[in-house]
Short mmCIF file of C-alpha atoms in Angstrom, two decimals:
data_model
loop_
_atom_site.label_atom_id
_atom_site.label_comp_id
_atom_site.label_asym_id
_atom_site.label_seq_id
_atom_site.Cartn_x
_atom_site.Cartn_y
_atom_site.Cartn_z
CA MET Y 336 25.85 6.94 -3.88
CA ALA Y 337 26.35 8.58 -0.48
CA PHE Y 338 26.87 11.93 -2.29
CA LEU Y 339 23.74 11.52 -4.33
CA PHE Y 340 21.84 10.58 -1.04
CA HIS Y 341 22.97 13.90 0.50
CA LYS Y 342 21.71 15.87 -2.49
CA PHE Y 343 18.33 14.12 -2.13
CA GLN Y 344 18.18 14.91 1.64
CA GLU Y 345 18.86 18.67 0.87
CA ALA Y 346 16.08 18.64 -1.77
CA VAL Y 347 13.53 17.10 0.60
CA LYS Y 348 14.24 19.73 3.20
CA ILE Y 349 13.73 22.54 0.79
CA LEU Y 350 10.53 21.02 -0.59
CA ALA Y 351 9.10 20.35 2.85
CA LYS Y 352 9.25 24.04 3.66
CA SER Y 353 7.89 25.21 0.31
CA HIS Y 354 4.69 27.32 0.38
CA THR Y 355 3.71 26.74 -3.29
CA PHE Y 356 1.11 24.12 -2.25
CA ALA Y 357 -0.57 26.42 0.36
CA ARG Y 358 -4.22 25.95 -0.45
CA GLU Y 359 -6.68 23.45 1.22
CA SER Y 360 -4.98 21.50 4.00
CA ARG Y 361 -5.88 18.08 2.58
CA LEU Y 362 -4.59 19.06 -0.95
CA LEU Y 363 -1.58 20.61 0.65
CA GLN Y 364 -0.64 17.36 2.35
CA PHE Y 365 -1.42 15.14 -0.66
CA GLU Y 366 0.82 17.37 -2.95
CA ALA Y 367 3.56 17.47 -0.40
CA ASP Y 368 3.58 13.65 0.12
CA THR Y 369 3.45 13.10 -3.70
CA ASN Y 370 6.63 15.43 -4.03
CA LEU Y 371 8.45 13.42 -1.32
CA LEU Y 372 7.43 10.10 -2.70
CA PHE Y 373 8.56 11.17 -6.08
CA LEU Y 374 11.94 11.84 -4.64
CA TYR Y 375 12.18 8.72 -2.49
CA THR Y 376 10.97 6.21 -5.01
CA SER Y 377 12.90 7.74 -7.89
CA TYR Y 378 16.10 7.73 -5.84
CA ASN Y 379 15.45 4.04 -5.05
CA ARG Y 380 14.97 3.17 -8.69
CA LEU Y 381 18.27 4.79 -9.72
CA GLY Y 382 20.00 1.99 -7.95
CA ARG Y 383 23.66 1.61 -7.04
CA ASN Y 384 24.89 2.64 -10.44
CA ALA Y 385 23.30 6.04 -10.46
CA GLU Y 386 25.14 9.09 -11.70
CA GLU Y 387 25.04 12.71 -10.41
CA ALA Y 388 23.22 13.86 -13.62
CA ASP Y 389 20.47 11.40 -12.88
CA ALA Y 390 20.00 12.73 -9.38
CA GLU Y 391 20.11 16.39 -10.61
CA GLU Y 392 17.37 15.53 -13.15
CA ILE Y 393 15.04 13.97 -10.57
CA ILE Y 394 15.54 16.93 -8.17
CA ASP Y 395 14.80 19.40 -10.92
CA MET Y 396 11.65 17.39 -12.02
CA ALA Y 397 10.42 17.44 -8.35
CA ASN Y 398 10.48 21.21 -8.51
CA LYS Y 399 8.88 21.56 -11.98
CA ALA Y 400 6.66 18.54 -12.85
CA SER Y 401 3.01 18.75 -12.47
CA LEU Y 402 1.13 16.81 -9.72
CA ALA Y 403 -0.27 14.46 -12.31
CA ASP Y 404 3.19 13.68 -13.79
CA GLN Y 405 4.58 13.18 -10.35
CA GLN Y 406 1.77 10.81 -9.39
CA LYS Y 407 2.34 8.80 -12.62
CA GLN Y 408 5.98 8.46 -11.91
CA VAL Y 409 5.52 7.44 -8.31
CA HIS Y 410 3.06 4.80 -9.47
CA GLU Y 411 5.48 3.46 -12.04
CA ASN Y 412 8.28 3.35 -9.43
CA VAL Y 413 6.09 1.50 -6.92
CA HIS Y 414 4.71 -0.75 -9.48
CA SER Y 415 8.16 -1.83 -10.62
CA GLN Y 416 9.02 -2.82 -7.01
CA VAL Y 417 5.69 -4.64 -6.53
CA SER Y 418 6.26 -6.51 -9.86
CA SER Y 419 9.77 -7.65 -8.58
CA PHE Y 420 8.15 -8.82 -5.27
CA CYS Y 421 5.56 -10.89 -7.12
CA ARG Y 422 8.26 -12.56 -9.23
CA TYR Y 423 10.08 -13.46 -6.02
CA MET Y 424 6.87 -14.88 -4.50
CA ASP Y 425 6.32 -16.96 -7.70
CA ASP Y 426 9.91 -18.32 -7.43
CA ILE Y 427 9.25 -19.21 -3.81
CA LEU Y 428 5.73 -20.74 -4.09
CA LEU Y 429 4.96 -21.92 -7.62
CA PRO Y 430 6.05 -25.31 -8.93
CA ASP Y 431 9.09 -24.78 -11.32
CA GLN Y 432 7.00 -25.19 -14.53
CA LYS Y 433 4.22 -22.79 -13.44
CA VAL Y 434 6.87 -20.19 -12.76
CA LYS Y 435 8.15 -20.49 -16.32
CA ASP Y 436 4.54 -20.40 -17.69
CA ASN Y 437 3.75 -17.18 -15.65
CA GLN Y 438 6.94 -15.46 -16.92
CA ALA Y 439 6.00 -16.40 -20.54
CA THR Y 440 2.48 -15.04 -20.20
CA SER Y 441 1.82 -11.42 -20.91
CA PRO Y 442 0.71 -9.64 -17.77
CA ALA Y 443 -1.62 -7.51 -19.85
CA ALA Y 444 -3.98 -10.34 -20.77
CA PRO Y 445 -7.51 -9.39 -20.28
CA ASN Y 446 -9.03 -10.51 -16.96
CA SER Y 447 -12.60 -11.79 -16.61
CA SER Y 448 -15.33 -9.15 -16.52
CA PRO Y 449 -15.63 -7.48 -13.13
CA HIS Y 450 -18.39 -8.64 -10.79
CA SER Y 451 -20.44 -6.34 -8.71
CA GLY Y 452 -20.44 -6.89 -4.85
CA LEU Y 453 -24.12 -5.70 -4.95
CA GLY Y 454 -25.11 -9.04 -6.40
CA LEU Y 455 -23.50 -10.60 -3.41
CA ALA Y 456 -25.34 -8.40 -1.01
CA ALA Y 457 -28.49 -9.38 -2.55
CA GLY Y 458 -27.68 -13.10 -2.08
CA GLY Y 459 -25.74 -13.79 -5.31
CA ASN Y 460 -22.68 -15.90 -5.62
CA SER Y 461 -19.12 -14.64 -5.28
CA PRO Y 462 -17.16 -14.52 -8.56
CA LEU Y 463 -15.04 -17.41 -7.59
CA GLN Y 464 -17.57 -19.39 -5.46
CA ASP Y 465 -18.04 -22.11 -8.00
CA GLN Y 466 -14.38 -22.38 -8.93
CA THR Y 467 -13.28 -24.98 -6.35
CA ALA Y 468 -9.89 -25.75 -7.64
CA VAL Y 469 -7.18 -23.54 -6.06
CA PRO Y 470 -3.89 -23.59 -8.19
CA GLU Y 471 -1.07 -25.74 -6.72
CA THR Y 472 1.57 -24.04 -4.59
CA LYS Y 473 4.53 -25.47 -2.63
CA ALA Y 474 3.62 -26.65 0.83
CA LEU Y 475 5.52 -24.02 2.82
CA ARG Y 476 4.63 -22.47 6.06
CA ARG Y 477 4.21 -18.75 6.27
CA ALA Y 478 7.42 -18.46 8.24
CA GLU Y 479 9.34 -20.36 5.60
CA VAL Y 480 8.01 -18.13 2.93
CA SER Y 481 9.00 -15.10 4.94
CA GLN Y 482 12.57 -16.35 5.28
CA ARG Y 483 12.94 -17.20 1.63
CA LEU Y 484 11.82 -13.74 0.62
CA LYS Y 485 14.28 -12.14 2.88
CA ASP Y 486 17.06 -14.34 1.24
CA LEU Y 487 15.86 -13.18 -2.22
CA MET Y 488 14.93 -9.50 -1.61
CA GLY Y 489 17.11 -8.66 1.43
CA TYR Y 490 14.18 -8.02 3.90
CA THR Y 491 10.88 -9.30 5.19
CA LEU Y 492 8.56 -8.32 8.03
CA GLU Y 493 7.79 -9.64 11.48
CA VAL Y 494 4.89 -8.77 13.85
CA LYS Y 495 5.78 -8.82 17.57
CA PRO Y 496 5.37 -6.76 20.73
CA SER Y 497 5.97 -3.05 19.94
CA GLN Y 498 8.90 -1.09 21.50
CA ILE Y 499 6.68 1.99 21.86
CA PRO Y 500 6.46 2.74 25.48
CA HIS Y 501 2.76 2.95 26.33
CA GLU Y 502 0.28 0.36 27.31
CA ASP Y 503 -1.88 0.67 24.21
CA ALA Y 504 1.00 0.01 21.80
CA GLY Y 505 0.23 -3.79 21.52
CA LYS Y 506 1.95 -5.43 18.56
CA GLY Y 507 4.26 -3.59 16.18
CA LEU Y 508 5.64 -4.07 12.73
CA PHE Y 509 9.45 -4.84 12.42
CA LEU Y 510 11.65 -5.11 9.33
CA GLN Y 511 14.09 -7.96 9.39
CA GLY Y 512 17.07 -7.22 7.04
CA GLU Y 513 18.01 -4.03 5.28
CA ALA Y 514 15.94 -1.78 2.85
CA ASN Y 515 16.95 1.41 1.02
CA ILE Y 516 15.20 4.70 1.12
CA GLY Y 517 12.21 4.56 -1.22
CA SER Y 518 11.65 0.75 -0.82
CA VAL Y 519 8.07 -0.58 -0.68
CA LEU Y 520 8.07 -2.31 2.67
CA ALA Y 521 4.42 -3.31 3.31
CA PHE Y 522 1.03 -3.57 1.89
CA TYR Y 523 -2.08 -2.40 3.83
CA PRO Y 524 -4.18 -5.52 3.56
CA GLY Y 525 -7.96 -6.04 3.91
CA VAL Y 526 -11.39 -4.98 2.47
CA ILE Y 527 -11.55 -1.74 0.38
CA TYR Y 528 -14.61 0.52 0.73
CA PRO Y 529 -15.22 3.34 -1.59
CA PRO Y 530 -17.09 6.33 -0.05
CA ALA Y 531 -20.46 5.16 -1.53
CA TYR Y 532 -20.25 2.05 0.70
CA TYR Y 533 -19.19 3.47 3.97
CA ARG Y 534 -22.52 2.18 5.57
CA TYR Y 535 -21.24 -1.43 5.02
CA ILE Y 536 -18.18 -1.02 6.99
CA PRO Y 537 -18.56 -3.39 10.11
CA GLY Y 538 -19.57 -1.20 13.11
CA TYR Y 539 -20.97 1.58 11.06
CA PRO Y 540 -21.39 4.54 11.96
CA ARG Y 541 -18.83 4.08 14.79
CA ILE Y 542 -16.50 2.08 12.73
CA ASP Y 543 -13.43 2.79 14.67
CA ALA Y 544 -14.94 1.97 18.14
CA GLN Y 545 -13.64 -1.56 18.07
CA ASN Y 546 -11.33 -1.52 15.05
CA SER Y 547 -7.87 0.12 15.18
CA HIS Y 548 -6.95 -1.38 11.80
CA LEU Y 549 -8.73 1.21 9.53
CA ILE Y 550 -7.05 3.66 7.19
CA THR Y 551 -8.33 6.19 4.67
CA ARG Y 552 -6.78 7.23 1.44
CA TYR Y 553 -6.67 10.80 0.36
CA ASP Y 554 -9.50 10.09 -2.11
CA GLY Y 555 -11.67 8.85 0.79
CA THR Y 556 -11.39 5.23 0.16
CA VAL Y 557 -11.36 3.29 3.37
CA ILE Y 558 -9.29 -0.04 3.87
CA ASN Y 559 -10.24 -2.31 6.78
CA GLY Y 560 -7.28 -4.54 7.82
CA GLN Y 561 -8.95 -6.06 10.79
CA SER Y 562 -10.20 -9.13 9.08
CA TRP Y 563 -6.85 -9.96 7.43
CA GLY Y 564 -5.28 -10.19 10.83
CA ALA Y 565 -2.00 -12.03 10.71
CA GLY Y 566 -2.72 -13.61 7.36
CA GLY Y 567 -2.96 -17.39 6.94
CA GLU Y 568 -1.08 -20.59 5.94
CA SER Y 569 -2.27 -21.09 2.33
CA ARG Y 570 -3.44 -19.63 -0.92
CA GLU Y 571 -7.23 -19.55 -0.76
CA ILE Y 572 -10.37 -17.97 -2.09
CA TRP Y 573 -10.70 -15.34 0.64
CA ASP Y 574 -14.15 -13.81 1.36
CA GLY Y 575 -12.79 -10.81 3.49
CA THR Y 576 -13.55 -12.39 6.87
CA SER Y 577 -11.49 -14.01 9.64
CA PRO Y 578 -13.00 -17.06 11.49
CA MET Y 579 -14.02 -14.83 14.32
CA GLN Y 580 -15.79 -12.46 11.97
CA ALA Y 581 -17.58 -14.79 9.77
CA ASP Y 582 -20.97 -13.31 10.78
CA GLU Y 583 -19.80 -9.74 10.61
CA LYS Y 584 -22.20 -7.21 8.98
CA GLY Y 585 -20.94 -6.18 5.50
CA SER Y 586 -19.07 -9.32 4.62
CA ASP Y 587 -21.82 -10.32 2.10
CA GLY Y 588 -20.89 -7.58 -0.27
CA VAL Y 589 -17.18 -8.40 -0.67
CA ASN Y 590 -15.80 -9.60 -3.99
CA HIS Y 591 -14.13 -12.90 -3.28
CA GLU Y 592 -10.72 -13.56 -4.78
CA LEU Y 593 -7.95 -16.07 -4.73
CA LEU Y 594 -5.26 -14.51 -2.52
CA GLU Y 595 -1.98 -15.68 -1.02
CA ARG Y 596 -2.52 -15.47 2.67
CA ARG Y 597 1.14 -16.27 3.38
CA ASN Y 598 2.21 -12.85 1.99
CA PRO Y 599 5.10 -11.68 4.23
CA LEU Y 600 4.67 -8.05 3.43
CA ALA Y 601 0.80 -7.86 4.16
CA PHE Y 602 1.26 -6.29 7.58
CA ALA Y 603 1.14 -2.60 7.25
CA HIS Y 604 -1.90 -2.39 9.59
CA PHE Y 605 0.44 -3.33 12.48
CA ALA Y 606 2.59 -0.24 12.02
CA ASN Y 607 2.53 1.97 15.16
CA HIS Y 608 2.66 5.89 15.54
CA PRO Y 609 6.06 6.99 16.92
CA ALA Y 610 6.31 8.00 20.53
CA LYS Y 611 7.56 11.38 21.71
CA GLY Y 612 11.15 11.85 20.49
CA MET Y 613 10.92 9.16 17.85
CA VAL Y 614 10.67 9.82 14.03
CA PRO Y 615 8.62 7.95 11.44
CA ASN Y 616 10.65 5.77 9.09
CA VAL Y 617 7.84 5.01 6.53
CA MET Y 618 4.96 6.89 4.88
CA ILE Y 619 1.80 5.77 3.09
CA CYS Y 620 1.70 5.77 -0.73
CA LEU Y 621 -1.40 5.42 -2.85
CA TYR Y 622 -1.00 2.40 -5.15
CA ASP Y 623 -3.63 1.75 -7.76
CA PHE Y 624 -3.04 -1.89 -8.70
CA PRO Y 625 -4.03 -2.54 -12.38
CA LEU Y 626 -6.35 -5.53 -12.16
CA LEU Y 627 -5.29 -6.66 -15.70
CA GLU Y 628 -2.08 -7.98 -14.06
CA LYS Y 629 -3.79 -11.11 -13.23
CA ASP Y 630 -0.67 -13.12 -12.42
CA MET Y 631 0.27 -10.56 -9.83
CA ARG Y 632 -3.30 -10.51 -8.27
CA PRO Y 633 -2.84 -13.22 -5.59
CA TYR Y 634 -0.14 -11.19 -3.91
CA ILE Y 635 -2.24 -8.03 -3.55
CA PRO Y 636 -3.87 -8.55 -0.14
CA ASN Y 637 -7.02 -6.69 -0.70
CA LEU Y 638 -10.73 -7.27 -1.77
CA SER Y 639 -13.14 -4.77 -3.02
CA PHE Y 640 -16.55 -4.11 -1.60
CA GLY Y 641 -19.42 -3.27 -4.00
CA ASP Y 642 -19.28 -2.30 -7.60
CA SER Y 643 -15.72 -2.30 -8.93
CA GLU Y 644 -16.68 0.15 -11.72
CA GLU Y 645 -15.66 3.41 -10.06
CA THR Y 646 -14.90 6.89 -11.35
CA ASN Y 647 -11.32 7.93 -11.69
CA VAL Y 648 -11.90 11.44 -10.59
CA ARG Y 649 -10.95 12.30 -7.06
CA ARG Y 650 -12.10 15.33 -5.08
CA PHE Y 651 -10.64 17.48 -2.27
CA GLY Y 652 -13.17 20.18 -1.32
CA ASN Y 653 -13.65 22.14 -4.51
CA PHE Y 654 -10.60 20.82 -6.17
CA ARG Y 655 -10.89 17.78 -8.59
CA PHE Y 656 -8.09 15.92 -10.33
CA LYS Y 657 -7.85 12.73 -12.24
CA SER Y 658 -5.90 9.51 -11.05
CA TRP Y 659 -2.42 8.70 -12.24
CA LYS Y 660 -3.78 7.19 -15.46
CA SER Y 661 -4.91 10.60 -16.81
CA SER Y 662 -2.27 11.19 -19.46
CA ASN Y 663 -3.54 11.57 -23.00
CA ASN Y 664 -2.02 8.42 -24.25
CA GLU Y 665 -3.45 6.18 -21.53
CA SER Y 666 -6.97 4.81 -20.95
CA ASN Y 667 -8.97 5.58 -17.82
CA ASP Y 668 -11.15 2.54 -18.38
CA ASP Y 669 -8.77 -0.15 -17.08
CA PRO Y 670 -9.94 -1.40 -13.67
CA VAL Y 671 -7.78 -0.77 -10.61
CA LEU Y 672 -7.81 -1.81 -6.97
CA LYS Y 673 -7.29 1.24 -4.73
CA THR Y 674 -4.73 0.20 -2.19
CA LEU Y 675 -1.93 1.54 0.06
CA VAL Y 676 1.72 0.60 0.57
CA LEU Y 677 4.29 1.87 3.04
CA VAL Y 678 7.37 3.34 1.70
CA ALA Y 679 10.69 3.82 3.54
CA THR Y 680 11.64 7.44 4.07
CA ARG Y 681 15.19 6.52 5.00
CA ALA Y 682 17.51 3.40 4.95
CA VAL Y 683 15.98 0.86 7.48
CA CYS Y 684 17.75 -2.06 9.09
CA ASP Y 685 16.31 -4.50 11.68
CA GLU Y 686 14.08 -2.03 13.39
CA GLU Y 687 10.45 -1.23 14.10
CA LEU Y 688 8.50 0.58 11.37
CA LEU Y 689 6.78 3.79 12.50
CA LEU Y 690 4.13 5.58 10.63
CA ASN Y 691 2.81 9.15 11.31
CA TYR Y 692 -0.90 8.68 12.02
CA ARG Y 693 -1.70 12.35 11.56
CA LEU Y 694 -4.44 12.55 14.09
CA SER Y 695 -3.87 16.19 15.08
CA ASN Y 696 -7.09 17.29 13.34
CA LEU Y 697 -9.27 15.06 15.47
CA GLU Y 698 -11.40 16.63 18.14
CA HIS Y 699 -10.21 14.15 20.73
CA THR Y 700 -6.84 12.57 20.31
CA PRO Y 701 -5.65 9.41 22.19
CA SER Y 702 -3.56 10.02 25.27
CA TRP Y 703 -0.68 8.31 23.57
CA TYR Y 704 -0.58 10.44 20.61
CA THR Y 705 2.24 12.92 19.99
CA PRO Y 706 2.18 15.15 16.90
CA VAL Y 707 5.12 14.69 14.57
CA ASP Y 708 6.98 17.79 13.37
CA GLU Y 709 7.06 16.99 9.64
CA ALA Y 710 9.44 19.87 8.92
CA ASP Y 711 12.30 18.01 10.62
#
């Protein structure tokens, strides 16, 4: 396996220096990231029994496959890991009979019709407001859930004071245990705002003035992780607010959902940017969660704002392309939740997770920000 990993490392270095993507900068970055994620997550999926021929095939595909095909494979690789995580969480939290029932139920069973957040903004009820019964789960504290996940999966996350040496670092995100390259390590939690609903983001138009837990996907979707905070101690119908933000502007348009607030991996919003001389060990990855996977839904720590019926076409400047579901044999009509996860860019063991914030294009960057040389 070490030999195969060396081959992947060499392929990553070559692709990082490639000029075949040199068009618009945003598109360049998206394609380069997709290429790397294809390598990292495919390598992870090979597992310990991988053969050299498998690695050679993946490296060859990384050089030849179209962007759409690589997107699709990355999504399948990530979704496979997320599915495993959800099964672990079911084993930890659901009563034994419910675990068996969930495993016997097809994950593709149709969900209820999507509800528009616009009705909420106009004073309507949330989709789950009248459903007062929350399914039974085991009475475990969040710390207990986290430890049991580590026992089953090999790692979990902890939020504690960062090791970044500047006064604004605050809390950081730490991995407890060991994870291989290409592992999905964290979900970016919170409320998802498509571009059409930017004006509803709390604090608009200066949305980042009092909120450091915002992130934007390459397709322009913004995720606000501030209200998720450090999670909770139960499975509950979440409305997208924390107790301190109950009256925050914009919360009325959020589609309420039954979510597991004890999720041990829902802390990507605490990952810090590396200080000078440090190297990132995770990168962001788009993950369009298929909402028809209703048994997995409580473990995806996000809510959507506004109308969930969105186009699958994304735009970068004058360049347009479809989402990962764009193959001729697949439907573009199935609803998805446009989320983000953090993927390990190397093997990680008992250390702080560091994410390249990519703020170099800002007119004024924070004093603590040091650009990362992504060619290294």
